[in-house]
PDB file of C-alpha atoms in Angstrom:
ATOM      1  CA  MET B   1      49.145 254.883 140.938  1.00 41.00           C
ATOM      2  CA  PRO B   2      50.250 251.671 142.479  1.00 43.00           C
ATOM      3  CA  LEU B   3      53.605 251.925 144.625  1.00 45.00           C
ATOM      4  CA  SER B   4      54.819 248.599 143.241  1.00 44.00           C
ATOM      5  CA  PRO B   5      53.629 245.743 141.305  1.00 40.00           C
ATOM      6  CA  PRO B   6      50.795 243.747 143.194  1.00 41.00           C
ATOM      7  CA  ALA B   7      52.228 241.267 145.737  1.00 40.00           C
ATOM      8  CA  ASP B   8      50.878 238.331 143.945  1.00 40.00           C
ATOM      9  CA  ALA B   9      52.662 239.498 140.728  1.00 38.00           C
ATOM     10  CA  LEU B  10      56.017 239.394 142.380  1.00 37.00           C
ATOM     11  CA  PRO B  11      58.163 236.185 142.286  1.00 35.00           C
ATOM     12  CA  ALA B  12      57.611 233.777 145.090  1.00 33.00           C
ATOM     13  CA  THR B  13      59.996 234.373 147.902  1.00 34.00           C
ATOM     14  CA  ALA B  14      61.092 231.865 150.298  1.00 36.00           C
ATOM     15  CA  GLY B  15      61.062 232.052 154.026  1.00 43.00           C
ATOM     16  CA  GLY B  16      59.624 235.616 154.186  1.00 71.00           C
ATOM     17  CA  SER B  17      62.184 237.136 151.888  1.00 88.00           C
ATOM     18  CA  LEU B  18      61.608 240.984 151.186  1.00 93.00           C
ATOM     19  CA  PRO B  19      59.832 241.330 147.936  1.00 93.00           C
ATOM     20  CA  GLU B  20      62.109 244.343 147.217  1.00 95.00           C
ATOM     21  CA  LEU B  21      64.821 241.923 146.459  1.00 95.00           C
ATOM     22  CA  ALA B  22      63.439 241.575 142.918  1.00 94.00           C
ATOM     23  CA  ASN B  23      64.497 245.233 142.288  1.00 94.00           C
ATOM     24  CA  VAL B  24      68.111 244.435 142.930  1.00 95.00           C
ATOM     25  CA  HIS B  25      68.233 240.848 141.560  1.00 95.00           C
ATOM     26  CA  TRP B  26      71.768 241.382 140.488  1.00 95.00           C
ATOM     27  CA  ARG B  27      73.174 241.754 144.104  1.00 95.00           C
ATOM     28  CA  PRO B  28      74.315 238.727 145.922  1.00 95.00           C
ATOM     29  CA  ARG B  29      72.185 238.161 149.038  1.00 96.00           C
ATOM     30  CA  ALA B  30      73.883 239.644 151.950  1.00 96.00           C
ATOM     31  CA  SER B  31      75.423 237.176 154.520  1.00 96.00           C
ATOM     32  CA  GLU B  32      78.369 237.024 156.811  1.00 96.00           C
ATOM     33  CA  ALA B  33      80.689 236.191 154.025  1.00 96.00           C
ATOM     34  CA  THR B  34      79.559 239.059 151.813  1.00 96.00           C
ATOM     35  CA  MET B  35      79.866 241.504 154.646  1.00 95.00           C
ATOM     36  CA  ARG B  36      83.359 240.321 155.410  1.00 96.00           C
ATOM     37  CA  HIS B  37      84.244 240.677 151.790  1.00 96.00           C
ATOM     38  CA  ALA B  38      82.774 244.129 151.626  1.00 95.00           C
ATOM     39  CA  GLY B  39      84.630 245.191 154.671  1.00 95.00           C
ATOM     40  CA  ARG B  40      87.956 243.956 153.248  1.00 96.00           C
ATOM     41  CA  MET B  41      87.298 245.811 150.107  1.00 96.00           C
ATOM     42  CA  TRP B  42      86.490 249.067 151.953  1.00 95.00           C
ATOM     43  CA  THR B  43      89.702 248.695 153.998  1.00 95.00           C
ATOM     44  CA  LEU B  44      91.659 247.939 150.897  1.00 96.00           C
ATOM     45  CA  SER B  45      90.119 250.946 149.199  1.00 94.00           C
ATOM     46  CA  SER B  46      90.896 253.275 152.092  1.00 93.00           C
ATOM     47  CA  VAL B  47      94.622 251.934 152.274  1.00 94.00           C
ATOM     48  CA  GLY B  48      94.733 252.427 148.511  1.00 95.00           C
ATOM     49  CA  HIS B  49      93.663 256.171 148.837  1.00 92.00           C
ATOM     50  CA  THR B  50      95.883 256.867 151.756  1.00 94.00           C
ATOM     51  CA  VAL B  51      99.141 255.036 151.072  1.00 95.00           C
ATOM     52  CA  PRO B  52     100.111 257.112 147.996  1.00 95.00           C
ATOM     53  CA  PHE B  53      99.700 260.289 149.616  1.00 96.00           C
ATOM     54  CA  VAL B  54     101.714 259.057 152.763  1.00 96.00           C
ATOM     55  CA  ALA B  55     104.347 257.870 150.394  1.00 96.00           C
ATOM     56  CA  ALA B  56     104.432 261.151 148.492  1.00 96.00           C
ATOM     57  CA  ALA B  57     104.580 263.127 151.928  1.00 96.00           C
ATOM     58  CA  ILE B  58     107.750 261.105 152.860  1.00 96.00           C
ATOM     59  CA  ALA B  59     109.345 261.531 149.534  1.00 96.00           C
ATOM     60  CA  LEU B  60     108.594 265.178 149.590  1.00 95.00           C
ATOM     61  CA  GLY B  61     109.686 265.568 153.159  1.00 94.00           C
ATOM     62  CA  LEU B  62     113.127 263.870 152.365  1.00 94.00           C
ATOM     63  CA  ALA B  63     113.449 265.979 149.368  1.00 92.00           C
ATOM     64  CA  GLY B  64     114.364 269.167 151.352  1.00 90.00           C
ATOM     65  CA  PRO B  65     112.841 271.587 153.851  1.00 91.00           C
ATOM     66  CA  ILE B  66     111.283 273.690 150.981  1.00 93.00           C
ATOM     67  CA  MET B  67     108.878 270.756 150.073  1.00 94.00           C
ATOM     68  CA  LEU B  68     107.640 270.359 153.533  1.00 95.00           C
ATOM     69  CA  PRO B  69     104.513 272.395 153.029  1.00 94.00           C
ATOM     70  CA  PHE B  70     103.631 270.107 149.901  1.00 95.00           C
ATOM     71  CA  ALA B  71     104.317 267.116 152.123  1.00 96.00           C
ATOM     72  CA  ALA B  72     101.939 268.427 154.818  1.00 96.00           C
ATOM     73  CA  LEU B  73      99.329 268.794 152.076  1.00 96.00           C
ATOM     74  CA  CYS B  74      99.689 265.240 151.096  1.00 96.00           C
ATOM     75  CA  LEU B  75      99.304 264.090 154.626  1.00 96.00           C
ATOM     76  CA  VAL B  76      96.063 266.233 154.828  1.00 96.00           C
ATOM     77  CA  HIS B  77      94.823 264.428 151.723  1.00 94.00           C
ATOM     78  CA  ALA B  78      95.786 261.036 153.238  1.00 95.00           C
ATOM     79  CA  TRP B  79      93.740 261.939 156.457  1.00 93.00           C
ATOM     80  CA  ALA B  80      90.804 263.612 154.645  1.00 94.00           C
ATOM     81  CA  ILE B  81      89.694 260.945 152.141  1.00 93.00           C
ATOM     82  CA  PRO B  82      88.679 258.232 154.581  1.00 92.00           C
ATOM     83  CA  GLU B  83      87.124 261.017 156.765  1.00 94.00           C
ATOM     84  CA  LEU B  84      85.001 262.077 153.858  1.00 95.00           C
ATOM     85  CA  TYR B  85      83.858 258.506 153.153  1.00 95.00           C
ATOM     86  CA  ALA B  86      82.991 258.238 157.010  1.00 95.00           C
ATOM     87  CA  ALA B  87      81.102 261.555 156.764  1.00 96.00           C
ATOM     88  CA  ARG B  88      78.979 260.187 153.848  1.00 95.00           C
ATOM     89  CA  GLY B  89      78.281 257.066 155.921  1.00 95.00           C
ATOM     90  CA  ALA B  90      77.218 259.060 159.040  1.00 96.00           C
ATOM     91  CA  ARG B  91      74.792 261.142 156.914  1.00 95.00           C
ATOM     92  CA  ALA B  92      72.701 257.991 156.375  1.00 94.00           C
ATOM     93  CA  VAL B  93      71.269 258.374 159.850  1.00 94.00           C
ATOM     94  CA  LYS B  94      71.204 262.215 159.797  1.00 91.00           C
ATOM     95  CA  PRO B  95      67.491 263.412 160.428  1.00 85.00           C
ATOM     96  CA  ARG B  96      66.012 264.779 157.311  1.00 79.00           C
ATOM     97  CA  SER B  97      62.827 266.475 158.282  1.00 69.00           C
ATOM     98  CA  ALA B  98      61.604 268.162 161.459  1.00 68.00           C
ATOM     99  CA  ALA B  99      59.608 265.968 163.709  1.00 63.00           C
ATOM    100  CA  GLY B 100      56.413 267.303 164.933  1.00 72.00           C
ATOM    101  CA  GLY B 101      52.763 267.588 164.315  1.00 87.00           C
ATOM    102  CA  GLU B 102      49.799 265.250 164.534  1.00 89.00           C
ATOM    103  CA  PRO B 103      50.987 262.718 162.011  1.00 90.00           C
ATOM    104  CA  GLU B 104      54.473 262.401 163.662  1.00 91.00           C
ATOM    105  CA  ARG B 105      52.745 261.906 166.940  1.00 92.00           C
ATOM    106  CA  VAL B 106      50.538 259.041 165.732  1.00 91.00           C
ATOM    107  CA  ALA B 107      53.569 257.585 163.879  1.00 91.00           C
ATOM    108  CA  LEU B 108      55.662 257.732 167.025  1.00 89.00           C
ATOM    109  CA  GLY B 109      52.897 255.879 168.858  1.00 90.00           C
ATOM    110  CA  LEU B 110      53.002 253.035 166.600  1.00 89.00           C
ATOM    111  CA  LEU B 111      56.791 252.905 166.452  1.00 89.00           C
ATOM    112  CA  GLY B 112      56.839 252.799 170.153  1.00 88.00           C
ATOM    113  CA  ASP B 113      54.484 249.876 170.142  1.00 88.00           C
ATOM    114  CA  LEU B 114      56.878 247.811 168.062  1.00 89.00           C
ATOM    115  CA  VAL B 115      59.770 248.032 170.521  1.00 88.00           C
ATOM    116  CA  ASP B 116      60.592 247.524 174.201  1.00 88.00           C
ATOM    117  CA  HIS B 117      60.889 250.465 176.583  1.00 90.00           C
ATOM    118  CA  ARG B 118      64.806 250.551 176.361  1.00 90.00           C
ATOM    119  CA  ALA B 119      64.630 250.879 172.551  1.00 91.00           C
ATOM    120  CA  ARG B 120      61.805 253.457 172.892  1.00 91.00           C
ATOM    121  CA  GLU B 121      63.699 255.589 175.309  1.00 94.00           C
ATOM    122  CA  LEU B 122      66.926 255.513 173.252  1.00 94.00           C
ATOM    123  CA  HIS B 123      64.907 256.563 170.197  1.00 93.00           C
ATOM    124  CA  ALA B 124      63.445 259.438 172.147  1.00 92.00           C
ATOM    125  CA  ARG B 125      66.859 260.689 173.015  1.00 93.00           C
ATOM    126  CA  THR B 126      68.831 259.871 169.770  1.00 94.00           C
ATOM    127  CA  GLY B 127      66.253 259.564 166.975  1.00 92.00           C
ATOM    128  CA  LEU B 128      67.622 256.002 166.282  1.00 95.00           C
ATOM    129  CA  MET B 129      65.934 252.616 166.961  1.00 95.00           C
ATOM    130  CA  LEU B 130      68.251 249.854 168.163  1.00 95.00           C
ATOM    131  CA  GLU B 131      67.448 246.384 166.991  1.00 94.00           C
ATOM    132  CA  ARG B 132      69.628 243.381 167.442  1.00 93.00           C
ATOM    133  CA  GLY B 133      70.101 241.013 164.536  1.00 93.00           C
ATOM    134  CA  ARG B 134      72.074 238.025 163.363  1.00 93.00           C
ATOM    135  CA  LEU B 135      74.504 240.387 161.317  1.00 96.00           C
ATOM    136  CA  GLY B 136      75.143 242.653 164.256  1.00 96.00           C
ATOM    137  CA  VAL B 137      73.271 245.386 166.096  1.00 96.00           C
ATOM    138  CA  TRP B 138      71.309 247.798 163.927  1.00 97.00           C
ATOM    139  CA  LEU B 139      70.554 251.609 164.463  1.00 97.00           C
ATOM    140  CA  VAL B 140      67.509 252.480 162.195  1.00 97.00           C
ATOM    141  CA  GLY B 141      66.846 256.034 161.279  1.00 95.00           C
ATOM    142  CA  GLU B 142      64.634 257.805 158.999  1.00 93.00           C
ATOM    143  CA  THR B 143      66.590 257.439 155.733  1.00 93.00           C
ATOM    144  CA  GLY B 144      69.231 254.916 156.669  1.00 96.00           C
ATOM    145  CA  ALA B 145      70.790 252.423 159.222  1.00 97.00           C
ATOM    146  CA  LEU B 146      74.046 251.722 160.809  1.00 98.00           C
ATOM    147  CA  LEU B 147      75.088 248.033 161.375  1.00 98.00           C
ATOM    148  CA  VAL B 148      77.531 247.597 164.288  1.00 97.00           C
ATOM    149  CA  ARG B 149      79.224 244.246 163.406  1.00 97.00           C
ATOM    150  CA  PRO B 150      79.844 241.715 165.979  1.00 95.00           C
ATOM    151  CA  GLY B 151      82.961 242.700 168.140  1.00 94.00           C
ATOM    152  CA  GLY B 152      81.905 246.533 167.701  1.00 94.00           C
ATOM    153  CA  ARG B 153      84.967 247.651 165.803  1.00 95.00           C
ATOM    154  CA  ARG B 154      83.461 247.793 162.283  1.00 97.00           C
ATOM    155  CA  VAL B 155      80.247 249.815 161.237  1.00 97.00           C
ATOM    156  CA  ASN B 156      78.436 249.440 158.051  1.00 97.00           C
ATOM    157  CA  CYS B 157      76.359 252.582 156.960  1.00 97.00           C
ATOM    158  CA  TYR B 158      73.234 252.013 154.779  1.00 97.00           C
ATOM    159  CA  CYS B 159      71.298 254.397 152.789  1.00 97.00           C
ATOM    160  CA  VAL B 160      67.703 253.075 152.612  1.00 97.00           C
ATOM    161  CA  LYS B 161      64.250 254.647 152.769  1.00 95.00           C
ATOM    162  CA  ALA B 162      60.642 254.035 152.459  1.00 95.00           C
ATOM    163  CA  THR B 163      59.294 254.951 149.087  1.00 93.00           C
ATOM    164  CA  GLY B 164      56.817 257.777 148.725  1.00 84.00           C
ATOM    165  CA  ALA B 165      56.595 261.332 149.907  1.00 85.00           C
ATOM    166  CA  GLY B 166      55.111 262.921 152.954  1.00 87.00           C
ATOM    167  CA  LEU B 167      55.547 260.173 155.530  1.00 91.00           C
ATOM    168  CA  PRO B 168      56.383 261.337 159.025  1.00 93.00           C
ATOM    169  CA  PRO B 169      59.915 260.702 160.201  1.00 92.00           C
ATOM    170  CA  SER B 170      58.875 258.011 162.705  1.00 92.00           C
ATOM    171  CA  ASP B 171      56.853 256.254 160.010  1.00 93.00           C
ATOM    172  CA  ARG B 172      59.831 256.133 157.813  1.00 94.00           C
ATOM    173  CA  ALA B 173      61.843 254.618 160.695  1.00 94.00           C
ATOM    174  CA  ALA B 174      58.877 252.094 161.298  1.00 95.00           C
ATOM    175  CA  HIS B 175      59.036 251.035 157.629  1.00 96.00           C
ATOM    176  CA  LEU B 176      62.647 250.239 157.806  1.00 96.00           C
ATOM    177  CA  LEU B 177      62.404 248.491 161.197  1.00 96.00           C
ATOM    178  CA  LEU B 178      59.597 246.303 159.953  1.00 95.00           C
ATOM    179  CA  ALA B 179      61.403 245.437 156.763  1.00 96.00           C
ATOM    180  CA  LEU B 180      64.571 244.689 158.733  1.00 96.00           C
ATOM    181  CA  ARG B 181      62.624 242.341 161.034  1.00 95.00           C
ATOM    182  CA  THR B 182      60.981 240.557 158.052  1.00 95.00           C
ATOM    183  CA  ASP B 183      64.281 239.700 156.396  1.00 95.00           C
ATOM    184  CA  GLU B 184      67.610 241.115 157.884  1.00 96.00           C
ATOM    185  CA  ALA B 185      69.844 239.749 155.037  1.00 96.00           C
ATOM    186  CA  GLY B 186      67.353 240.974 152.384  1.00 96.00           C
ATOM    187  CA  PHE B 187      67.324 244.359 154.203  1.00 97.00           C
ATOM    188  CA  ALA B 188      70.986 244.576 153.973  1.00 97.00           C
ATOM    189  CA  THR B 189      70.925 243.685 150.295  1.00 97.00           C
ATOM    190  CA  VAL B 190      68.353 246.120 149.273  1.00 97.00           C
ATOM    191  CA  ALA B 191      70.101 248.923 151.163  1.00 97.00           C
ATOM    192  CA  ASN B 192      73.050 250.733 149.575  1.00 97.00           C
ATOM    193  CA  LEU B 193      76.224 250.572 151.501  1.00 96.00           C
ATOM    194  CA  ALA B 194      77.562 253.958 151.805  1.00 96.00           C
ATOM    195  CA  PHE B 195      80.490 253.036 154.008  1.00 96.00           C
ATOM    196  CA  SER B 196      82.302 250.296 156.075  1.00 96.00           C
ATOM    197  CA  GLY B 197      84.938 251.176 158.262  1.00 95.00           C
ATOM    198  CA  ALA B 198      86.139 251.627 161.821  1.00 95.00           C
ATOM    199  CA  ARG B 199      83.480 252.619 164.423  1.00 96.00           C
ATOM    200  CA  TRP B 200      85.631 255.517 165.930  1.00 96.00           C
ATOM    201  CA  ARG B 201      85.782 257.093 162.371  1.00 95.00           C
ATOM    202  CA  VAL B 202      82.044 256.983 161.940  1.00 96.00           C
ATOM    203  CA  ARG B 203      81.373 258.025 165.500  1.00 97.00           C
ATOM    204  CA  ARG B 204      83.375 261.390 165.211  1.00 95.00           C
ATOM    205  CA  ARG B 205      81.076 262.204 162.236  1.00 96.00           C
ATOM    206  CA  LEU B 206      77.876 261.723 164.046  1.00 96.00           C
ATOM    207  CA  ALA B 207      75.844 264.301 165.910  1.00 94.00           C
ATOM    208  CA  ALA B 208      76.091 263.805 169.702  1.00 94.00           C
ATOM    209  CA  PRO B 209      72.709 261.970 170.129  1.00 94.00           C
ATOM    210  CA  ALA B 210      73.539 259.521 167.420  1.00 96.00           C
ATOM    211  CA  ARG B 211      76.965 258.963 169.106  1.00 96.00           C
ATOM    212  CA  GLU B 212      75.117 257.878 172.096  1.00 96.00           C
ATOM    213  CA  ALA B 213      73.061 255.291 170.054  1.00 96.00           C
ATOM    214  CA  LEU B 214      76.232 254.013 168.599  1.00 97.00           C
ATOM    215  CA  ASP B 215      77.931 253.503 171.875  1.00 96.00           C
ATOM    216  CA  ALA B 216      74.727 251.676 173.030  1.00 95.00           C
ATOM    217  CA  ALA B 217      74.748 249.501 169.961  1.00 95.00           C
ATOM    218  CA  ALA B 218      78.550 248.646 170.489  1.00 94.00           C
ATOM    219  CA  GLY B 219      77.628 247.855 174.067  1.00 87.00           C
ATOM    220  CA  ARG B 220      79.605 250.658 175.648  1.00 66.00           C
TER     221      ARG B 220
ATOM    222  CA  MET D   1      39.110 243.244 167.790  1.00 92.00           C
ATOM    223  CA  SER D   2      41.727 242.732 165.242  1.00 95.00           C
ATOM    224  CA  ARG D   3      42.946 245.608 163.227  1.00 96.00           C
ATOM    225  CA  LEU D   4      44.525 246.273 159.711  1.00 97.00           C
ATOM    226  CA  ILE D   5      46.543 249.497 159.651  1.00 96.00           C
ATOM    227  CA  ARG D   6      48.293 251.267 156.916  1.00 96.00           C
ATOM    228  CA  MET D   7      51.453 253.469 157.543  1.00 95.00           C
ATOM    229  CA  ASP D   8      50.956 256.599 155.621  1.00 93.00           C
ATOM    230  CA  GLN D   9      51.127 260.378 155.695  1.00 92.00           C
ATOM    231  CA  THR D  10      48.846 260.621 158.680  1.00 92.00           C
ATOM    232  CA  GLY D  11      50.961 258.354 160.891  1.00 90.00           C
ATOM    233  CA  HIS D  12      48.790 255.514 160.334  1.00 91.00           C
ATOM    234  CA  THR D  13      45.314 254.909 159.159  1.00 94.00           C
ATOM    235  CA  THR D  14      43.047 252.058 160.329  1.00 95.00           C
ATOM    236  CA  VAL D  15      41.840 250.357 157.147  1.00 96.00           C
ATOM    237  CA  ALA D  16      39.654 247.642 158.668  1.00 96.00           C
ATOM    238  CA  GLU D  17      38.771 246.077 162.005  1.00 96.00           C
ATOM    239  CA  TRP D  18      37.189 242.594 162.386  1.00 96.00           C
ATOM    240  CA  THR D  19      36.463 239.798 164.730  1.00 95.00           C
ATOM    241  CA  VAL D  20      36.649 236.065 163.807  1.00 91.00           C
ATOM    242  CA  ASP D  21      33.166 235.748 165.279  1.00 92.00           C
ATOM    243  CA  ASP D  22      31.755 238.398 162.889  1.00 93.00           C
ATOM    244  CA  PRO D  23      32.127 237.023 159.278  1.00 94.00           C
ATOM    245  CA  PRO D  24      30.827 240.179 157.568  1.00 95.00           C
ATOM    246  CA  SER D  25      33.574 242.306 159.259  1.00 95.00           C
ATOM    247  CA  ALA D  26      36.082 239.629 158.366  1.00 95.00           C
ATOM    248  CA  GLU D  27      34.979 239.536 154.807  1.00 96.00           C
ATOM    249  CA  ALA D  28      35.268 243.390 154.527  1.00 96.00           C
ATOM    250  CA  ALA D  29      38.781 243.180 156.005  1.00 96.00           C
ATOM    251  CA  ILE D  30      39.867 240.683 153.542  1.00 97.00           C
ATOM    252  CA  ALA D  31      38.502 242.804 150.701  1.00 97.00           C
ATOM    253  CA  ALA D  32      40.295 245.839 152.002  1.00 97.00           C
ATOM    254  CA  PHE D  33      43.467 243.916 152.559  1.00 97.00           C
ATOM    255  CA  ARG D  34      43.540 242.773 148.888  1.00 97.00           C
ATOM    256  CA  ALA D  35      42.657 246.275 147.713  1.00 97.00           C
ATOM    257  CA  GLU D  36      45.758 247.520 149.616  1.00 96.00           C
ATOM    258  CA  LEU D  37      48.013 244.871 148.382  1.00 96.00           C
ATOM    259  CA  ASP D  38      46.920 245.663 144.750  1.00 96.00           C
ATOM    260  CA  GLN D  39      47.974 249.298 145.411  1.00 94.00           C
ATOM    261  CA  GLY D  40      51.570 247.930 146.193  1.00 94.00           C
ATOM    262  CA  TYR D  41      51.661 247.770 149.981  1.00 96.00           C
ATOM    263  CA  PHE D  42      53.098 244.873 151.836  1.00 96.00           C
ATOM    264  CA  ALA D  43      51.561 243.432 154.668  1.00 96.00           C
ATOM    265  CA  LEU D  44      53.179 242.006 157.856  1.00 94.00           C
ATOM    266  CA  ILE D  45      52.823 240.846 161.336  1.00 94.00           C
ATOM    267  CA  SER D  46      55.364 242.014 163.899  1.00 88.00           C
ATOM    268  CA  HIS D  47      56.313 239.279 166.398  1.00 87.00           C
ATOM    269  CA  GLY D  48      58.719 241.501 168.524  1.00 77.00           C
ATOM    270  CA  GLU D  49      62.372 242.223 168.278  1.00 74.00           C
ATOM    271  CA  GLY D  50      63.986 240.681 165.274  1.00 75.00           C
ATOM    272  CA  ARG D  51      61.080 239.012 163.986  1.00 87.00           C
ATOM    273  CA  ALA D  52      58.170 240.072 161.436  1.00 92.00           C
ATOM    274  CA  GLU D  53      56.351 237.901 159.095  1.00 93.00           C
ATOM    275  CA  GLN D  54      55.325 238.972 155.625  1.00 94.00           C
ATOM    276  CA  VAL D  55      51.714 237.850 154.740  1.00 94.00           C
ATOM    277  CA  ARG D  56      49.849 237.705 151.454  1.00 93.00           C
ATOM    278  CA  GLU D  57      46.529 236.553 152.909  1.00 94.00           C
ATOM    279  CA  LEU D  58      44.881 238.367 155.818  1.00 96.00           C
ATOM    280  CA  PRO D  59      45.561 236.180 158.942  1.00 94.00           C
ATOM    281  CA  LEU D  60      42.110 236.579 160.692  1.00 94.00           C
ATOM    282  CA  ASP D  61      43.592 235.396 164.007  1.00 93.00           C
ATOM    283  CA  ALA D  62      46.084 238.222 164.224  1.00 94.00           C
ATOM    284  CA  ALA D  63      45.587 241.242 166.426  1.00 93.00           C
ATOM    285  CA  LEU D  64      47.384 243.606 164.251  1.00 94.00           C
ATOM    286  CA  VAL D  65      48.269 243.624 160.721  1.00 96.00           C
ATOM    287  CA  ILE D  66      50.462 246.497 159.351  1.00 96.00           C
ATOM    288  CA  LEU D  67      50.776 247.598 155.695  1.00 97.00           C
ATOM    289  CA  ARG D  68      53.885 249.138 154.737  1.00 96.00           C
ATOM    290  CA  ARG D  69      55.189 250.869 151.407  1.00 96.00           C
ATOM    291  CA  PRO D  70      58.275 249.341 149.659  1.00 96.00           C
ATOM    292  CA  ILE D  71      61.674 250.360 150.663  1.00 97.00           C
ATOM    293  CA  ALA D  72      64.609 251.057 148.381  1.00 95.00           C
ATOM    294  CA  GLY D  73      68.275 251.888 148.651  1.00 92.00           C
ATOM    295  CA  GLY D  74      68.790 255.725 148.868  1.00 78.00           C
TER     296      GLY D  74
END
């Protein structure tokens, strides 16, 4: 069974755009403007989730000492909701399958040929491939990617994967890396944005190796 | 020797090899290339960090052409 319509059946795409954009034609193409807007919306959403609980905690605290436990519960909610979103974002780059075996070794060889020695060494330590783009610095994993926006304060977390089963982990990362190189804005459009927020919030939800990669992407 | 490789469950598979000086090998590579595209693979050439070019015809002068599966939001 074909994986997708034949290439010549797809609409013509200009300037090396990703053919997969045809599958998400309703989405506006990612750009600096759409990313800033998405970032603002995520911030507003976090504030909208947090402020009512903080306000409730203050009101309960002022109501009397007997209400202090409930006020504390409200504060826990206010803290936990953004943390849960950040955890969802961090899961985008969590390794899904155990690396190993001959297919993974072969895939790793190809992936290594696609990047320079620094990115190769970082991938060996962290499982994430660092790629600089116009929209920021990307960390590409097996089933997702992080984008450290210029300035390093905000991170966008994307869930995106190569279709089809049975691909070795490094092959999955190579698929994403090559798609990203073909059309960075298209890649960011096709991928699902799982979280956009403060780098420190995402960092604390990452495994230690991925934290190193995030620090490298942020230039720290 | 130029190569057409497909990223798959084995890591990658060499689908065709050719040289410009050997027309039969180039014709076989073009046929294999079209067959892979008909199966839904996308072909590209990587030009290093930040740059890759999607191709719909086999560039015979390229050293390495890579076939990848489509991606999708997860």
